Structures are given as structure tokens and as C-alpha cells.
Protein backbone atom coordinates (compact mmCIF):
# COMPACT_ATOMS: atom_id res chain seq x y z
CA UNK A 1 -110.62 -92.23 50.77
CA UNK A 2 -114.13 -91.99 52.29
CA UNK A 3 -114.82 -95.39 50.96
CA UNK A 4 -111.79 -96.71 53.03
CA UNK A 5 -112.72 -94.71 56.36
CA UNK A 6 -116.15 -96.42 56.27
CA UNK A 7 -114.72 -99.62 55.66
CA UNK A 8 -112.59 -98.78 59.01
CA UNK A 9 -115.74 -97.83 60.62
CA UNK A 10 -117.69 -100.44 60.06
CA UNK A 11 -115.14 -102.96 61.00
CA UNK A 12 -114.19 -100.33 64.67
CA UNK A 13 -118.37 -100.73 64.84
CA UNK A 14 -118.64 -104.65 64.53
CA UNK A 15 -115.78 -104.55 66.91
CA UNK A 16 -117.82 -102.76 69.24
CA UNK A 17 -120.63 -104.94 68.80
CA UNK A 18 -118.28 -108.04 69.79
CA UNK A 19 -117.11 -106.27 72.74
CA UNK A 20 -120.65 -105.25 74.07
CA UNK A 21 -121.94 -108.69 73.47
CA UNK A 22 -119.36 -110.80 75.38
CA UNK A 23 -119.70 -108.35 77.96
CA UNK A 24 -123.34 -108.43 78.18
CA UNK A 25 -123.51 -112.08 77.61
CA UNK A 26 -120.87 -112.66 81.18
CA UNK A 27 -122.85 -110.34 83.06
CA UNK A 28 -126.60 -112.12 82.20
CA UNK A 29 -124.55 -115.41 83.29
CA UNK A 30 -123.14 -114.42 86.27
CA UNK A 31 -127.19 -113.04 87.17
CA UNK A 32 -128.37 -116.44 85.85
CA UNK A 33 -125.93 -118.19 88.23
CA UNK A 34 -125.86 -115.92 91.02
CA UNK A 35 -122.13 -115.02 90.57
CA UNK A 36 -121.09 -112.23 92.34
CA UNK A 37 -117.64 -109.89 91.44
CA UNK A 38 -115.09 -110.41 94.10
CA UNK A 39 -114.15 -106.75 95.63
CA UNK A 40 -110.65 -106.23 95.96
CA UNK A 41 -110.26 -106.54 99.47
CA UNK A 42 -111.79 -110.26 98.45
CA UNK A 43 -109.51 -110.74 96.12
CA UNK A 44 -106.51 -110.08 98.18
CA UNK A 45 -108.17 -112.47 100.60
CA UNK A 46 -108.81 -115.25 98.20
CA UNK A 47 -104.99 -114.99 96.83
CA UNK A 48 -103.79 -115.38 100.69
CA UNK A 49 -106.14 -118.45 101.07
CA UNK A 50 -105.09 -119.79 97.88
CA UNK A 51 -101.32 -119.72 98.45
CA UNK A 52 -101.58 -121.50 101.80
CA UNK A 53 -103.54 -124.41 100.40
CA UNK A 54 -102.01 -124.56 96.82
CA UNK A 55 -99.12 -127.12 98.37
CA UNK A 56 -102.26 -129.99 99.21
CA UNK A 57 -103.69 -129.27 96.14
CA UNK A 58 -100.69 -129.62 93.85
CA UNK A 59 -100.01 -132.88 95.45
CA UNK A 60 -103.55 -134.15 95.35
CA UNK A 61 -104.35 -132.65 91.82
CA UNK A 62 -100.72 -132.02 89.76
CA UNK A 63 -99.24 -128.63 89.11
CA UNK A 64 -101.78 -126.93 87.43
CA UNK A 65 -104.89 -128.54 87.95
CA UNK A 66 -103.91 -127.90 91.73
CA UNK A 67 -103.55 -124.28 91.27
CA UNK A 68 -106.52 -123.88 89.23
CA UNK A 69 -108.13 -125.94 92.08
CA UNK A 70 -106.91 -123.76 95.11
CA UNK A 71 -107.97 -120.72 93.77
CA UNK A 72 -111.51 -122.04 92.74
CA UNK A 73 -111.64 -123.02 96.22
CA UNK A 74 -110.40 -120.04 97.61
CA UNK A 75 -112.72 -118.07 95.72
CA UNK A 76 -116.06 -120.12 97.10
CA UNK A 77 -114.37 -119.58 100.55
CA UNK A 78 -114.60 -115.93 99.75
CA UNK A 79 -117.83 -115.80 98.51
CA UNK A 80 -119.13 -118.35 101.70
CA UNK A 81 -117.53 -115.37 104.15
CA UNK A 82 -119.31 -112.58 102.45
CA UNK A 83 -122.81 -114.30 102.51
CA UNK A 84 -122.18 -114.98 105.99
CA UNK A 85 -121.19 -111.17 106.71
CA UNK A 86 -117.65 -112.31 107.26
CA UNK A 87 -115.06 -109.32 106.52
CA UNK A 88 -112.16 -111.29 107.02
């Protein structure tokens, strides 16, 4: 029995380890990039602006390549109107 709950542990630890590493790894990338998180209230904001340009983007891109488009570019509108102080 012991042998098995140590087995368990070590396979809960390397688990951990995973975790902690992909974790740390996205946070020293978004510092290396200068990514900032998106607060909710930004969020919210860059679903609105998404949804009222995802039509031009579906037609310009395709279906999902336009979505995935809209919201990339909602996002950097987002992050444009917090550098500039915007709270909009």
C-alpha cells in the first residue's frame, strides 16, 4: 500500500511540476513581449468590438479565420485604449 500511495504522489507531484511550469513559462512570455492580462471590464469591451466587426472579417477572412481575426483585433484595440488612458 505505501508503495502505491508514493507512486500516486510522485505522479500528483510531477503533475504539479507541469502545471507550475506552463504557468511560469506564459507569464515570463507575456513579460518578454509586453503582454498585458485584459481586466474584465476589457474583456467585455473587446467581445462588444469583436461582434460588430466579426461580419467584415468573416467575409474578408472565412468563418473562422475571421473570428479568430476580429477578436485579435479587438483585443489590440483594447490594449491601444488602455495605453492611451481610454476607459471606454
Amino acid at each position: 500500500p505505501s508503495r502505491r500511495r508514493s507512486n500516486g504522489i510522485q505522479k500528483l507531484m510531477k503533475l504539479s511540476q507541469d502545471i507550475l511550469r506552463k504557468i511560469i513559462k506564459e507569464e515570463i512570455d507575456d513579460y518578454i513581449m509586453g503582454e498585458t492580462k485584459l481586466t474584465k471590464k476589457q474583456v467585455k469591451g473587446r467581445d462588444d468590438d469583436a461582434k460588430e466587426i466579426m461580419k467584415n472579417t468573416k467575409k474578408q477572412y472565412g468563418e473562422e479565420e475571421g473570428e479568430d481575426a476580429a477578436y485579435a483585433i479587438a483585443t489590440n484595440i483594447q490594449k491601444a485604449k488602455a495605453k492611451k488612458g481610454d476607459n471606454t
